[in-house]
Amino acid sequence: MFTMSLLLLLIKFGEQLFHNVSLKLSVTCLCFVQSLRDGLRTWMTEMDIFLHTEDPTKGDLPTLQAQLAENIGVQNDIQTLQKNMDQINHLYRAVTVNIEPKFGSKLSEEVEELNTNWNKVLILAEQQHDRLKGSLDSTEEVYRKIRKIITWLEPIKEEISNKDYSVESLNDLQVKTKKFRVSTDVKIVNMNKTNEMPSFSS
């Protein structure tokens, strides 16, 4: 039979063993948290530069398409890295139980700062996406209208090139001029009914 003193010794040993294991687990978690944190900090620094880049000019279709594609890539990265951010917050709450208050306070500030910067990146990425998408949509609409106007002008160009420009008299010149103006005015009115003139300013 175990004596009371031996039993107390075993209990104390068990408590110390549990404390050592908990401490090792906490150190492992902290190292993992720091690794995730450093990776996120590096990524967010790069994103801060990209997300503050001046937007392309409206009308610059290729550049708008390229930058929007990059932004969509950032949105995909955010979805992937959100898991890392969630892990950091989860592990932080787990390890704070077994660390010194002074170190815990410092770690708390670092995690809070990381969360603040992360949320800023989310907001900036969404705002940039909305701006680029709006600029691209309006640019594509202008290009569509331009193509429609060019298509509309083609038969007029053909008609003008095949016209008989010979003039037999002053009266003949006036009649042909009047017919041309009326024909052109009608075409312009019909065109304006279906399209507004393109503009990149809106």
mmCIF file of C-alpha atoms in Angstrom:
data_model
loop_
_atom_site.group_PDB
_atom_site.id
_atom_site.type_symbol
_atom_site.label_atom_id
_atom_site.label_comp_id
_atom_site.label_asym_id
_atom_site.label_seq_id
_atom_site.Cartn_x
_atom_site.Cartn_y
_atom_site.Cartn_z
ATOM 1 C CA MET A 1 0.000 0.000 0.000
ATOM 2 C CA PHE A 2 1.069 3.523 -0.765
ATOM 3 C CA THR A 3 1.786 5.703 2.195
ATOM 4 C CA MET A 4 0.207 9.135 2.310
ATOM 5 C CA SER A 5 3.559 10.852 1.765
ATOM 6 C CA LEU A 6 4.291 8.732 -1.328
ATOM 7 C CA LEU A 7 0.838 9.439 -2.706
ATOM 8 C CA LEU A 8 1.326 13.176 -2.238
ATOM 9 C CA LEU A 9 4.719 12.917 -3.919
ATOM 10 C CA LEU A 10 3.178 11.153 -6.928
ATOM 11 C CA ILE A 11 0.443 13.782 -7.146
ATOM 12 C CA LYS A 12 3.031 16.554 -7.031
ATOM 13 C CA PHE A 13 5.124 14.789 -9.677
ATOM 14 C CA GLY A 14 2.033 14.396 -11.870
ATOM 15 C CA GLU A 15 1.203 18.074 -11.499
ATOM 16 C CA GLN A 16 4.764 19.047 -12.411
ATOM 17 C CA LEU A 17 4.732 16.710 -15.409
ATOM 18 C CA PHE A 18 1.414 18.160 -16.562
ATOM 19 C CA HIS A 19 2.802 21.676 -16.128
ATOM 20 C CA ASN A 20 5.914 20.813 -18.175
ATOM 21 C CA VAL A 21 3.836 19.266 -20.973
ATOM 22 C CA SER A 22 1.487 22.269 -20.986
ATOM 23 C CA LEU A 23 4.469 24.604 -21.094
ATOM 24 C CA LYS A 24 5.992 22.747 -24.041
ATOM 25 C CA LEU A 25 2.666 22.813 -25.869
ATOM 26 C CA SER A 26 2.365 26.532 -25.219
ATOM 27 C CA VAL A 27 5.883 27.172 -26.565
ATOM 28 C CA THR A 28 5.094 25.110 -29.671
ATOM 29 C CA CYS A 29 1.853 27.037 -30.193
ATOM 30 C CA LEU A 30 3.640 30.362 -29.715
ATOM 31 C CA CYS A 31 6.267 29.446 -32.322
ATOM 32 C CA PHE A 32 3.512 28.484 -34.737
ATOM 33 C CA VAL A 33 1.602 31.702 -34.026
ATOM 34 C CA GLN A 34 4.743 33.769 -34.644
ATOM 35 C CA SER A 35 5.390 31.938 -37.925
ATOM 36 C CA LEU A 36 1.842 32.617 -39.131
ATOM 37 C CA ARG A 37 2.021 36.205 -37.897
ATOM 38 C CA ASP A 38 5.299 36.916 -39.717
ATOM 39 C CA GLY A 39 3.900 35.481 -42.956
ATOM 40 C CA LEU A 40 0.749 37.580 -42.696
ATOM 41 C CA ARG A 41 2.711 40.733 -41.873
ATOM 42 C CA THR A 42 4.901 40.289 -44.977
ATOM 43 C CA TRP A 43 1.873 39.667 -47.177
ATOM 44 C CA MET A 44 -0.043 42.653 -45.757
ATOM 45 C CA THR A 45 2.950 44.948 -46.353
ATOM 46 C CA GLU A 46 2.967 43.927 -50.019
ATOM 47 C CA MET A 47 -0.803 44.355 -50.262
ATOM 48 C CA ASP A 48 -0.629 47.819 -48.691
ATOM 49 C CA ILE A 49 1.496 48.945 -51.650
ATOM 50 C CA PHE A 50 -0.779 47.320 -54.232
ATOM 51 C CA LEU A 51 -4.041 48.491 -52.678
ATOM 52 C CA HIS A 52 -2.806 52.102 -52.561
ATOM 53 C CA THR A 53 -1.706 52.051 -56.223
ATOM 54 C CA GLU A 54 -3.441 54.738 -58.288
ATOM 55 C CA ASP A 55 -6.337 53.339 -60.301
ATOM 56 C CA PRO A 56 -5.938 53.180 -64.100
ATOM 57 C CA THR A 57 -7.569 55.924 -66.142
ATOM 58 C CA LYS A 58 -11.108 55.243 -67.338
ATOM 59 C CA GLY A 59 -10.884 54.210 -70.958
ATOM 60 C CA ASP A 60 -7.629 52.272 -70.478
ATOM 61 C CA LEU A 61 -9.337 48.936 -71.023
ATOM 62 C CA PRO A 62 -6.296 46.571 -70.951
ATOM 63 C CA THR A 63 -4.864 48.082 -67.757
ATOM 64 C CA LEU A 64 -8.251 48.059 -66.023
ATOM 65 C CA GLN A 65 -8.753 44.404 -66.946
ATOM 66 C CA ALA A 66 -5.257 43.480 -65.720
ATOM 67 C CA GLN A 67 -5.553 45.313 -62.394
ATOM 68 C CA LEU A 68 -9.027 43.925 -61.727
ATOM 69 C CA ALA A 69 -7.656 40.424 -62.368
ATOM 70 C CA GLU A 70 -4.902 41.128 -59.826
ATOM 71 C CA ASN A 71 -7.478 42.341 -57.318
ATOM 72 C CA ILE A 72 -9.514 39.161 -57.784
ATOM 73 C CA GLY A 73 -6.304 37.245 -57.062
ATOM 74 C CA VAL A 74 -5.945 39.233 -53.837
ATOM 75 C CA GLN A 75 -9.539 38.378 -52.895
ATOM 76 C CA ASN A 76 -8.730 34.691 -53.385
ATOM 77 C CA ASP A 77 -5.593 35.052 -51.237
ATOM 78 C CA ILE A 78 -7.689 36.674 -48.523
ATOM 79 C CA GLN A 79 -10.054 33.703 -48.427
ATOM 80 C CA THR A 80 -7.080 31.336 -48.062
ATOM 81 C CA LEU A 81 -5.219 33.429 -45.477
ATOM 82 C CA GLN A 82 -8.367 34.000 -43.406
ATOM 83 C CA LYS A 83 -7.807 30.450 -42.096
ATOM 84 C CA ASN A 84 -4.363 31.502 -40.845
ATOM 85 C CA MET A 85 -5.856 34.560 -39.170
ATOM 86 C CA ASP A 86 -8.488 32.399 -37.481
ATOM 87 C CA GLN A 87 -5.767 29.981 -36.299
ATOM 88 C CA ILE A 88 -3.752 32.804 -34.776
ATOM 89 C CA ASN A 89 -6.748 34.063 -32.799
ATOM 90 C CA HIS A 90 -7.665 30.547 -31.669
ATOM 91 C CA LEU A 91 -4.129 29.609 -30.575
ATOM 92 C CA TYR A 92 -3.628 32.979 -28.914
ATOM 93 C CA ARG A 93 -6.635 32.367 -26.677
ATOM 94 C CA ALA A 94 -5.331 28.870 -25.880
ATOM 95 C CA VAL A 95 -1.766 29.833 -24.897
ATOM 96 C CA THR A 96 -2.597 32.909 -22.819
ATOM 97 C CA VAL A 97 -3.724 30.584 -20.013
ATOM 98 C CA ASN A 98 -0.183 29.264 -19.456
ATOM 99 C CA ILE A 99 2.034 32.295 -20.036
ATOM 100 C CA GLU A 100 3.206 35.102 -17.795
ATOM 101 C CA PRO A 101 0.866 38.129 -17.627
ATOM 102 C CA LYS A 102 3.584 40.517 -18.833
ATOM 103 C CA PHE A 103 4.293 38.450 -21.938
ATOM 104 C CA GLY A 104 0.570 37.786 -22.378
ATOM 105 C CA SER A 105 -0.108 41.523 -22.459
ATOM 106 C CA LYS A 106 2.554 42.052 -25.145
ATOM 107 C CA LEU A 107 1.195 39.166 -27.197
ATOM 108 C CA SER A 108 -2.324 40.543 -26.854
ATOM 109 C CA GLU A 109 -1.222 43.901 -28.294
ATOM 110 C CA GLU A 110 0.501 42.192 -31.230
ATOM 111 C CA VAL A 111 -2.537 40.046 -32.049
ATOM 112 C CA GLU A 112 -4.865 43.039 -31.729
ATOM 113 C CA GLU A 113 -2.652 45.074 -34.090
ATOM 114 C CA LEU A 114 -2.560 42.170 -36.545
ATOM 115 C CA ASN A 115 -6.368 41.926 -36.531
ATOM 116 C CA THR A 116 -6.695 45.690 -37.073
ATOM 117 C CA ASN A 117 -4.329 45.636 -40.055
ATOM 118 C CA TRP A 118 -6.038 42.552 -41.462
ATOM 119 C CA ASN A 119 -9.434 44.252 -41.359
ATOM 120 C CA LYS A 120 -7.955 47.312 -43.111
ATOM 121 C CA VAL A 121 -6.699 45.087 -45.934
ATOM 122 C CA LEU A 122 -10.161 43.519 -46.295
ATOM 123 C CA ILE A 123 -11.797 46.950 -46.570
ATOM 124 C CA LEU A 124 -9.193 48.355 -48.998
ATOM 125 C CA ALA A 125 -9.358 45.267 -51.224
ATOM 126 C CA GLU A 126 -13.152 45.457 -51.421
ATOM 127 C CA GLN A 127 -13.113 49.195 -52.134
ATOM 128 C CA GLN A 128 -10.491 48.771 -54.868
ATOM 129 C CA HIS A 129 -12.509 45.960 -56.442
ATOM 130 C CA ASP A 130 -15.667 48.087 -56.533
ATOM 131 C CA ARG A 131 -13.816 51.043 -58.112
ATOM 132 C CA LEU A 132 -12.075 48.945 -60.760
ATOM 133 C CA LYS A 133 -15.235 47.009 -61.602
ATOM 134 C CA GLY A 134 -17.200 50.260 -61.978
ATOM 135 C CA SER A 135 -14.518 51.836 -64.189
ATOM 136 C CA LEU A 136 -14.234 48.697 -66.312
ATOM 137 C CA ASP A 137 -18.008 48.416 -66.778
ATOM 138 C CA SER A 138 -18.338 52.053 -67.870
ATOM 139 C CA THR A 139 -15.315 51.730 -70.189
ATOM 140 C CA GLU A 140 -16.708 48.601 -71.828
ATOM 141 C CA GLU A 141 -20.046 50.388 -72.308
ATOM 142 C CA VAL A 142 -18.312 53.296 -74.039
ATOM 143 C CA TYR A 143 -16.373 50.917 -76.300
ATOM 144 C CA ARG A 144 -19.637 49.136 -77.125
ATOM 145 C CA LYS A 145 -21.252 52.429 -78.145
ATOM 146 C CA ILE A 146 -18.215 53.408 -80.215
ATOM 147 C CA ARG A 147 -18.369 50.097 -82.081
ATOM 148 C CA LYS A 148 -22.074 50.644 -82.699
ATOM 149 C CA ILE A 149 -21.430 54.154 -84.063
ATOM 150 C CA ILE A 150 -18.682 52.829 -86.360
ATOM 151 C CA THR A 151 -21.053 50.134 -87.599
ATOM 152 C CA TRP A 152 -23.687 52.840 -88.182
ATOM 153 C CA LEU A 153 -21.218 55.004 -90.125
ATOM 154 C CA GLU A 154 -20.074 52.238 -92.491
ATOM 155 C CA PRO A 155 -23.148 52.278 -94.796
ATOM 156 C CA ILE A 156 -23.089 56.111 -94.813
ATOM 157 C CA LYS A 157 -19.464 56.021 -95.897
ATOM 158 C CA GLU A 158 -20.366 53.537 -98.622
ATOM 159 C CA GLU A 159 -23.341 55.628 -99.697
ATOM 160 C CA ILE A 160 -21.252 58.818 -99.901
ATOM 161 C CA SER A 161 -18.504 57.127 -101.902
ATOM 162 C CA ASN A 162 -21.024 55.869 -104.477
ATOM 163 C CA LYS A 163 -22.942 59.121 -104.905
ATOM 164 C CA ASP A 164 -22.973 61.048 -108.133
ATOM 165 C CA TYR A 165 -21.365 64.413 -107.383
ATOM 166 C CA SER A 166 -21.783 65.868 -110.843
ATOM 167 C CA VAL A 167 -23.723 69.139 -110.839
ATOM 168 C CA GLU A 168 -25.527 70.425 -113.878
ATOM 169 C CA SER A 169 -26.701 73.730 -112.437
ATOM 170 C CA LEU A 170 -26.894 75.848 -109.310
ATOM 171 C CA ASN A 171 -30.416 74.590 -108.708
ATOM 172 C CA ASP A 172 -29.224 70.992 -109.075
ATOM 173 C CA LEU A 173 -26.501 71.662 -106.467
ATOM 174 C CA GLN A 174 -29.022 73.132 -104.015
ATOM 175 C CA VAL A 175 -31.412 70.190 -104.449
ATOM 176 C CA LYS A 176 -28.678 67.585 -103.923
ATOM 177 C CA THR A 177 -27.293 69.452 -100.910
ATOM 178 C CA LYS A 178 -30.735 69.641 -99.331
ATOM 179 C CA LYS A 179 -31.390 65.932 -99.907
ATOM 180 C CA PHE A 180 -28.025 65.019 -98.398
ATOM 181 C CA ARG A 181 -28.665 67.150 -95.301
ATOM 182 C CA VAL A 182 -32.143 65.726 -94.782
ATOM 183 C CA SER A 183 -30.870 62.170 -95.195
ATOM 184 C CA THR A 184 -28.002 62.758 -92.778
ATOM 185 C CA ASP A 185 -30.188 64.523 -90.212
ATOM 186 C CA VAL A 186 -32.648 61.618 -90.211
ATOM 187 C CA LYS A 187 -29.854 59.114 -89.665
ATOM 188 C CA ILE A 188 -28.400 61.162 -86.798
ATOM 189 C CA VAL A 189 -31.806 61.517 -85.120
ATOM 190 C CA ASN A 190 -32.381 57.765 -85.384
ATOM 191 C CA MET A 191 -28.959 57.084 -83.968
ATOM 192 C CA ASN A 192 -29.481 59.433 -81.015
ATOM 193 C CA LYS A 193 -32.751 57.711 -80.145
ATOM 194 C CA THR A 194 -30.903 54.520 -79.292
ATOM 195 C CA ASN A 195 -27.544 55.808 -78.068
ATOM 196 C CA GLU A 196 -26.100 58.591 -76.013
ATOM 197 C CA MET A 197 -22.759 59.902 -77.143
ATOM 198 C CA PRO A 198 -19.942 57.958 -75.374
ATOM 199 C CA SER A 199 -18.107 59.596 -72.513
ATOM 200 C CA PHE A 200 -15.419 58.431 -70.040
ATOM 201 C CA SER A 201 -16.147 61.237 -67.587
ATOM 202 C CA SER A 202 -18.962 59.532 -65.687
#
